[in-house]
Coordinates of C-alpha atoms in Angstrom, one line a residue:
M1 CA 93.0 42.7 96.9
S2 CA 89.8 44.4 95.6
K3 CA 89.9 46.8 92.7
P4 CA 88.8 50.0 94.6
I5 CA 91.7 49.5 97.1
K6 CA 94.2 49.1 94.2
I7 CA 92.9 52.3 92.6
W8 CA 93.2 54.1 96.0
L9 CA 96.8 52.9 96.5
L10 CA 97.7 53.9 93.0
R11 CA 96.5 57.4 93.6
I12 CA 98.5 57.7 96.8
A13 CA 101.6 56.5 95.0
V14 CA 101.1 59.1 92.2
V15 CA 100.7 61.9 94.7
A16 CA 103.8 60.7 96.6
L17 CA 105.8 60.6 93.4
V18 CA 104.7 64.1 92.4
G19 CA 105.7 65.4 95.9
V20 CA 109.1 63.8 95.7
A21 CA 109.7 65.1 92.2
A22 CA 108.7 68.6 93.3
A23 CA 111.0 68.4 96.3
V24 CA 113.9 67.2 94.2
A25 CA 113.3 70.0 91.7
W26 CA 113.2 72.6 94.5
R27 CA 116.4 71.2 96.0
F28 CA 118.1 71.2 92.6
L29 CA 117.2 74.8 91.9
Q30 CA 118.4 76.0 95.4
P31 CA 122.0 77.0 96.0
R32 CA 123.8 74.1 97.5
G33 CA 126.1 76.1 99.6
L34 CA 127.2 79.7 99.2
P35 CA 130.8 80.3 98.1
D36 CA 133.0 82.8 99.8
G37 CA 132.0 86.4 99.2
F38 CA 128.2 85.7 99.5
A39 CA 125.7 85.7 102.3
G40 CA 122.0 84.9 102.6
G41 CA 119.0 85.1 104.8
N42 CA 115.3 84.2 104.6
G43 CA 112.6 86.9 104.5
R44 CA 109.3 87.9 102.9
I45 CA 108.4 90.1 100.0
E46 CA 107.0 93.4 101.3
A47 CA 105.8 96.6 99.8
V48 CA 104.8 100.1 101.0
E49 CA 101.2 100.1 102.2
I50 CA 99.0 103.1 101.6
D51 CA 95.6 103.9 103.3
V52 CA 93.2 105.7 101.0
A53 CA 91.4 107.8 103.6
A54 CA 88.8 110.5 103.8
K55 CA 90.1 113.9 104.6
T56 CA 87.0 115.1 106.4
A57 CA 84.3 113.3 108.3
G58 CA 81.4 112.0 106.1
R59 CA 79.5 109.1 104.6
V60 CA 81.0 106.8 102.0
K61 CA 78.9 107.1 98.8
D62 CA 80.6 104.8 96.3
I63 CA 83.6 102.5 96.2
L64 CA 84.9 102.1 92.7
A65 CA 87.6 99.5 93.3
N66 CA 87.6 95.9 94.5
E67 CA 90.1 93.9 96.4
G68 CA 92.9 92.7 94.1
D69 CA 92.3 95.4 91.5
F70 CA 95.4 97.0 89.9
V71 CA 95.0 100.8 90.0
R72 CA 96.9 103.7 88.4
A73 CA 98.0 107.0 89.9
G74 CA 95.2 109.5 89.8
Q75 CA 92.5 106.8 89.3
E76 CA 89.2 107.4 91.2
L77 CA 88.8 104.7 93.9
A78 CA 85.9 106.0 96.1
R79 CA 83.6 109.0 96.5
M80 CA 82.3 110.5 99.7
D81 CA 78.8 112.1 100.1
T82 CA 79.1 115.8 99.5
A83 CA 75.5 117.0 100.0
V84 CA 76.4 119.0 103.1
L85 CA 79.5 120.5 101.5
E86 CA 77.6 121.5 98.4
A87 CA 75.0 123.3 100.7
Q88 CA 77.8 125.1 102.4
L89 CA 79.3 126.1 99.1
R90 CA 76.0 127.7 98.0
E91 CA 75.8 129.5 101.3
A92 CA 79.4 130.8 100.8
E93 CA 78.6 131.9 97.2
A94 CA 75.6 133.9 98.5
Q95 CA 77.8 135.5 101.1
L96 CA 80.2 136.5 98.4
R97 CA 77.5 138.1 96.3
R98 CA 76.4 140.1 99.3
A99 CA 79.9 141.1 100.1
L100 CA 80.4 142.3 96.5
I101 CA 77.3 144.5 96.9
G102 CA 78.8 145.8 100.1
I103 CA 81.9 147.0 98.2
E104 CA 79.7 148.9 95.8
T105 CA 77.7 150.5 98.6
A106 CA 80.9 151.5 100.5
Q107 CA 82.4 153.0 97.3
S108 CA 79.3 155.0 96.7
Q109 CA 79.5 156.3 100.3
V110 CA 83.1 157.4 99.6
T111 CA 81.9 159.3 96.5
Q112 CA 79.1 161.0 98.5
R113 CA 81.4 162.0 101.3
E114 CA 83.9 163.4 98.9
A115 CA 81.1 165.5 97.3
E116 CA 80.2 166.7 100.8
K117 CA 83.8 167.7 101.5
Q118 CA 83.9 169.7 98.3
A119 CA 80.7 171.5 99.3
A120 CA 82.1 172.1 102.8
E121 CA 85.4 173.5 101.3
A122 CA 83.3 175.8 99.0
L123 CA 81.3 177.0 102.0
V124 CA 84.6 177.7 103.9
A125 CA 85.8 179.8 100.9
Q126 CA 82.4 181.7 100.9
R127 CA 82.6 182.3 104.7
K128 CA 86.2 183.6 104.4
A129 CA 85.1 186.0 101.7
E130 CA 82.3 187.2 103.9
L131 CA 84.7 187.6 106.8
D132 CA 87.1 189.6 104.6
A133 CA 84.2 192.0 103.6
A134 CA 83.1 192.3 107.2
Q135 CA 86.6 193.1 108.2
R136 CA 86.9 195.9 105.6
R137 CA 83.6 197.4 106.7
V138 CA 84.7 197.4 110.3
A139 CA 87.9 199.1 109.3
R140 CA 86.0 201.9 107.4
S141 CA 83.6 202.4 110.2
E142 CA 86.3 202.6 112.8
E143 CA 88.0 205.3 110.6
L144 CA 84.8 207.3 110.0
A145 CA 83.0 207.0 113.3
P146 CA 85.4 209.3 115.2
K147 CA 84.8 212.0 112.5
G148 CA 81.1 211.7 112.8
A149 CA 80.8 210.5 109.2
V150 CA 78.9 207.4 110.3
P151 CA 76.9 206.8 113.4
V152 CA 78.4 204.8 116.2
S153 CA 75.6 202.2 115.9
K154 CA 76.9 201.5 112.4
L155 CA 80.3 200.7 113.9
D156 CA 78.7 198.4 116.4
D157 CA 76.8 196.6 113.7
D158 CA 79.9 196.2 111.5
R159 CA 81.8 194.8 114.4
A160 CA 79.0 192.3 115.3
A161 CA 78.9 191.3 111.6
F162 CA 82.6 190.8 111.6
Q163 CA 82.5 188.5 114.6
A164 CA 79.5 186.6 113.1
A165 CA 81.5 186.1 109.9
K166 CA 84.5 184.9 111.9
A167 CA 82.3 182.3 113.7
A168 CA 80.8 181.2 110.4
V169 CA 84.3 180.5 109.0
G170 CA 85.1 178.4 112.0
A171 CA 81.9 176.5 111.6
A172 CA 82.5 175.9 107.9
E173 CA 86.1 174.7 108.6
A174 CA 84.7 172.3 111.2
Q175 CA 82.2 171.0 108.7
A176 CA 84.9 170.5 106.2
A177 CA 87.0 168.5 108.7
A178 CA 84.0 166.4 109.5
A179 CA 83.6 165.7 105.8
Q180 CA 87.2 164.7 105.6
A181 CA 86.8 162.3 108.6
A182 CA 83.6 160.9 106.9
I183 CA 85.7 160.1 103.8
G184 CA 88.2 158.2 106.0
R185 CA 85.4 156.2 107.5
A186 CA 83.9 155.4 104.1
K187 CA 87.2 154.3 102.8
S188 CA 87.7 152.0 105.8
D189 CA 84.3 150.6 105.1
V190 CA 85.4 149.8 101.5
I191 CA 88.5 148.0 102.9
G192 CA 86.3 146.1 105.3
A193 CA 83.9 145.1 102.5
E194 CA 86.9 144.0 100.3
A195 CA 88.2 141.9 103.2
T196 CA 84.7 140.3 103.6
V197 CA 84.8 139.4 99.8
E198 CA 88.3 137.8 100.2
A199 CA 87.1 135.9 103.2
A200 CA 84.0 134.7 101.3
R201 CA 86.2 133.6 98.4
A202 CA 88.6 131.8 100.7
T203 CA 85.7 130.0 102.2
I204 CA 84.5 129.0 98.8
Q205 CA 88.0 127.7 97.9
R206 CA 88.2 125.7 101.1
I207 CA 84.8 124.1 100.6
Q208 CA 85.6 123.4 97.0
A209 CA 88.8 121.8 98.1
D210 CA 86.9 119.6 100.5
I211 CA 84.5 118.6 97.7
D212 CA 87.4 117.8 95.4
D213 CA 89.1 115.8 98.2
S214 CA 85.8 113.8 98.6
V215 CA 86.8 112.0 95.4
L216 CA 89.5 109.6 96.7
R217 CA 92.2 108.9 94.2
S218 CA 95.2 106.6 94.1
S219 CA 98.4 108.5 94.8
R220 CA 100.4 106.0 92.8
D221 CA 100.3 102.7 90.8
G222 CA 99.5 99.8 93.0
R223 CA 97.0 97.0 93.9
V224 CA 94.1 97.2 96.3
Q225 CA 94.6 94.8 99.2
Y226 CA 91.2 95.1 101.0
R227 CA 88.3 97.3 101.7
V228 CA 88.3 98.9 105.1
A229 CA 84.9 100.5 104.8
Q230 CA 81.7 99.9 102.8
P231 CA 79.3 102.3 101.1
G232 CA 77.0 104.0 103.6
E233 CA 79.4 103.9 106.5
V234 CA 80.2 107.2 108.3
L235 CA 83.9 107.9 108.8
S236 CA 85.7 110.3 111.0
P237 CA 88.4 112.6 109.6
G238 CA 91.2 110.4 108.3
G239 CA 89.1 107.2 108.2
A240 CA 90.5 104.6 105.8
V241 CA 88.3 103.4 103.0
L242 CA 90.8 101.2 101.1
N243 CA 94.2 99.8 101.7
M244 CA 96.6 99.4 98.8
V245 CA 100.2 98.5 98.2
D246 CA 102.7 100.5 96.1
L247 CA 104.0 98.0 93.6
S248 CA 106.7 100.3 92.5
D249 CA 108.5 99.9 95.9
V250 CA 108.8 96.2 96.6
Y251 CA 111.5 94.7 98.7
M252 CA 112.5 91.7 100.9
T253 CA 113.6 92.2 104.5
F254 CA 116.1 89.7 105.8
F255 CA 118.7 89.6 108.6
L256 CA 122.5 89.0 108.6
P257 CA 124.9 88.6 111.5
T258 CA 127.4 91.3 112.5
E259 CA 130.3 90.1 110.5
Q260 CA 128.4 89.8 107.2
A261 CA 126.2 92.9 107.7
G262 CA 129.3 95.0 108.3
R263 CA 130.4 94.2 104.7
V264 CA 127.1 95.2 103.1
A265 CA 126.9 98.6 101.5
L266 CA 123.9 100.4 100.0
G267 CA 123.6 99.6 96.4
T268 CA 125.2 96.1 96.8
E269 CA 123.8 93.5 94.3
A270 CA 121.4 91.0 95.7
R271 CA 119.3 88.1 94.4
L272 CA 115.9 86.9 95.6
V273 CA 114.5 83.4 95.3
L274 CA 110.9 82.9 96.3
D275 CA 109.6 79.6 97.7
A276 CA 106.6 79.8 95.4
A277 CA 108.7 80.2 92.3
P278 CA 112.2 78.7 92.9
Q279 CA 112.9 78.5 89.2
Y280 CA 113.3 82.3 89.0
V281 CA 116.1 84.4 90.4
I282 CA 115.1 88.0 90.8
P283 CA 117.8 90.8 90.8
A284 CA 117.7 93.4 93.5
Q285 CA 119.8 96.0 95.3
I286 CA 120.4 96.7 99.0
S287 CA 118.5 99.8 99.8
F288 CA 118.7 99.8 103.6
V289 CA 121.1 98.5 106.3
A290 CA 120.1 99.0 109.9
D291 CA 122.6 100.9 112.0
V292 CA 121.3 99.3 115.2
A293 CA 121.2 95.5 115.9
Q294 CA 117.8 93.9 116.3
F295 CA 118.7 92.7 119.8
T296 CA 121.4 93.3 122.3
P297 CA 122.5 90.8 125.0
K298 CA 121.4 91.9 128.5
T299 CA 125.0 91.5 129.8
V300 CA 128.2 93.1 128.5
E301 CA 128.9 91.6 125.1
T302 CA 131.9 89.4 124.5
E303 CA 133.3 89.1 121.0
E304 CA 131.4 85.9 120.5
E305 CA 128.1 87.5 121.6
R306 CA 128.7 90.5 119.3
Q307 CA 128.9 88.1 116.4
K308 CA 125.4 86.9 117.2
L309 CA 123.8 90.3 116.7
M310 CA 121.5 90.4 113.7
F311 CA 121.0 93.5 111.5
R312 CA 117.9 94.2 109.4
I313 CA 118.6 94.6 105.7
K314 CA 116.3 95.4 102.7
A315 CA 116.8 94.3 99.2
R316 CA 114.8 96.4 96.8
I317 CA 113.6 95.2 93.4
D318 CA 114.1 97.6 90.4
P319 CA 110.9 99.5 89.8
D320 CA 111.3 99.2 86.0
L321 CA 111.5 95.4 86.4
L322 CA 108.4 95.5 88.6
R323 CA 106.4 97.4 85.9
K324 CA 107.2 94.7 83.4
H325 CA 105.9 92.0 85.6
L326 CA 103.2 93.9 87.5
Q327 CA 100.6 91.2 87.3
Q328 CA 102.9 88.7 89.0
V329 CA 103.9 90.9 91.9
K330 CA 102.6 89.6 95.2
T331 CA 103.5 90.6 98.7
G332 CA 103.9 88.3 101.7
L333 CA 105.7 85.5 99.7
P334 CA 108.6 83.9 101.7
G335 CA 111.9 83.2 100.2
M336 CA 115.7 83.7 100.4
A337 CA 117.7 86.8 99.8
Y338 CA 121.4 86.5 98.7
V339 CA 123.9 89.3 98.8
R340 CA 127.3 89.6 97.2
L341 CA 129.7 90.8 99.8
D342 CA 132.7 90.8 97.5
P343 CA 132.1 92.6 94.2
R344 CA 135.1 90.8 92.6
V345 CA 133.3 87.4 92.8
D346 CA 130.9 86.3 90.1
W347 CA 127.5 85.0 91.0
P348 CA 127.3 81.2 91.0
P349 CA 125.3 79.6 88.1
E350 CA 122.3 78.8 90.4
L351 CA 122.0 82.5 91.3
Q352 CA 122.2 83.9 87.8
T353 CA 119.2 86.1 87.0
R354 CA 116.3 84.1 85.6
L355 CA 113.0 85.9 85.1
P356 CA 109.6 85.0 83.6
Q357 CA 109.2 85.5 79.9

C-alpha cells in the first residue's frame, strides 16, 4: 500500500474516532430516561423580535449598527434624512412669529376701541346735558309765551332745539353701542390670534417630534439580526430599517401531550439542554401554557385521541441570568426542554444546573 493512501486512511480513522467520541459524550450527558414526575419535549431557543422602523416616510440617511451587534436601550441605530422636516420647521416658526405680531395688533385694536367707547360715552353725557338745558328752555318759553313775555317764535325755536338735542342723545348712544360692539370684535380678534399662535406652536412641536423620531433608537437591550434597508433607500411610514431580538426575553417553545400539559402550572421549574452545548443545563421557568390544543381530531375524540392532543408551552430563561451570559445567547438553537411536574421530586443529577463559567 502506498504512503499517500496510508495517510488518507489514517485521517479518515481519526475523524471517525472524533465523531464517535463526540457522540458518546453527547449520549453520556443526555438524560437516559426521565424518572416519574418529569416530562420533556424538543424545541428551539426563541426571543422577542423587534423591528426598528421609520415613523414617517423618508430616506434612510445613516445606519449605525451592523448585523450581530449588541445594542443597549436608547442607543442610536439609524438616522433618517430630515431636510424636508427642517424646512417645514422653519416655515412653522415663521408662522409663529407672524401670529405673535397678530396678537399685538389685535390687542392694540382693543385699546383703540376702548378709547373710542370712552369718547362716545363722554359725547353721550354732553348730549344729555344739552338735552336737559334745551328742555328747561322749552319749559320757560312755554310758561312765558302765553303771557307775551317772549315771542311765540322763541317758543318754536326752543322746541326745535329740544328735539334736536334729543336726537343728538340718541345718535351719541348709538355711537357708544357701536364702540362697545367694536371692542367685542377686537377681543375676538385677540382670541383668534392667540389660537393661531397655539396652532403654530403645536405644528412646531409635531414637526420637532418627527425630527426627533427620525433618529431611530433601540427600545431595549438586544442584538441586531439583520438590516432590512440600506442608506439611501426611501421607506414608507412604518418601513423597517433593522430587525433585532430582545435578549432579555428568551425562551424555548416545546409541546407536551394532554396528560402532562395538564400538570404544568405557570412558574413551574424547567431545564433546557441545547444540542450545541449539551454539557450545560440552563434553568428556566414555565411562562406560558396554551389553553387550546395545537390540533383537534376531525371526528369526535375518544379518550385515547384526547391523550394525543399536544399543547404549546414556553420555558423562559431568567433575564438576570441572560445578562450575565449576553454574549453567548443565540436564538434558533435546537434542544430539549424538561419540566418538573411533581415539585416534591428532586432533579436527577444529569439535569442539575450547569452553566458556563
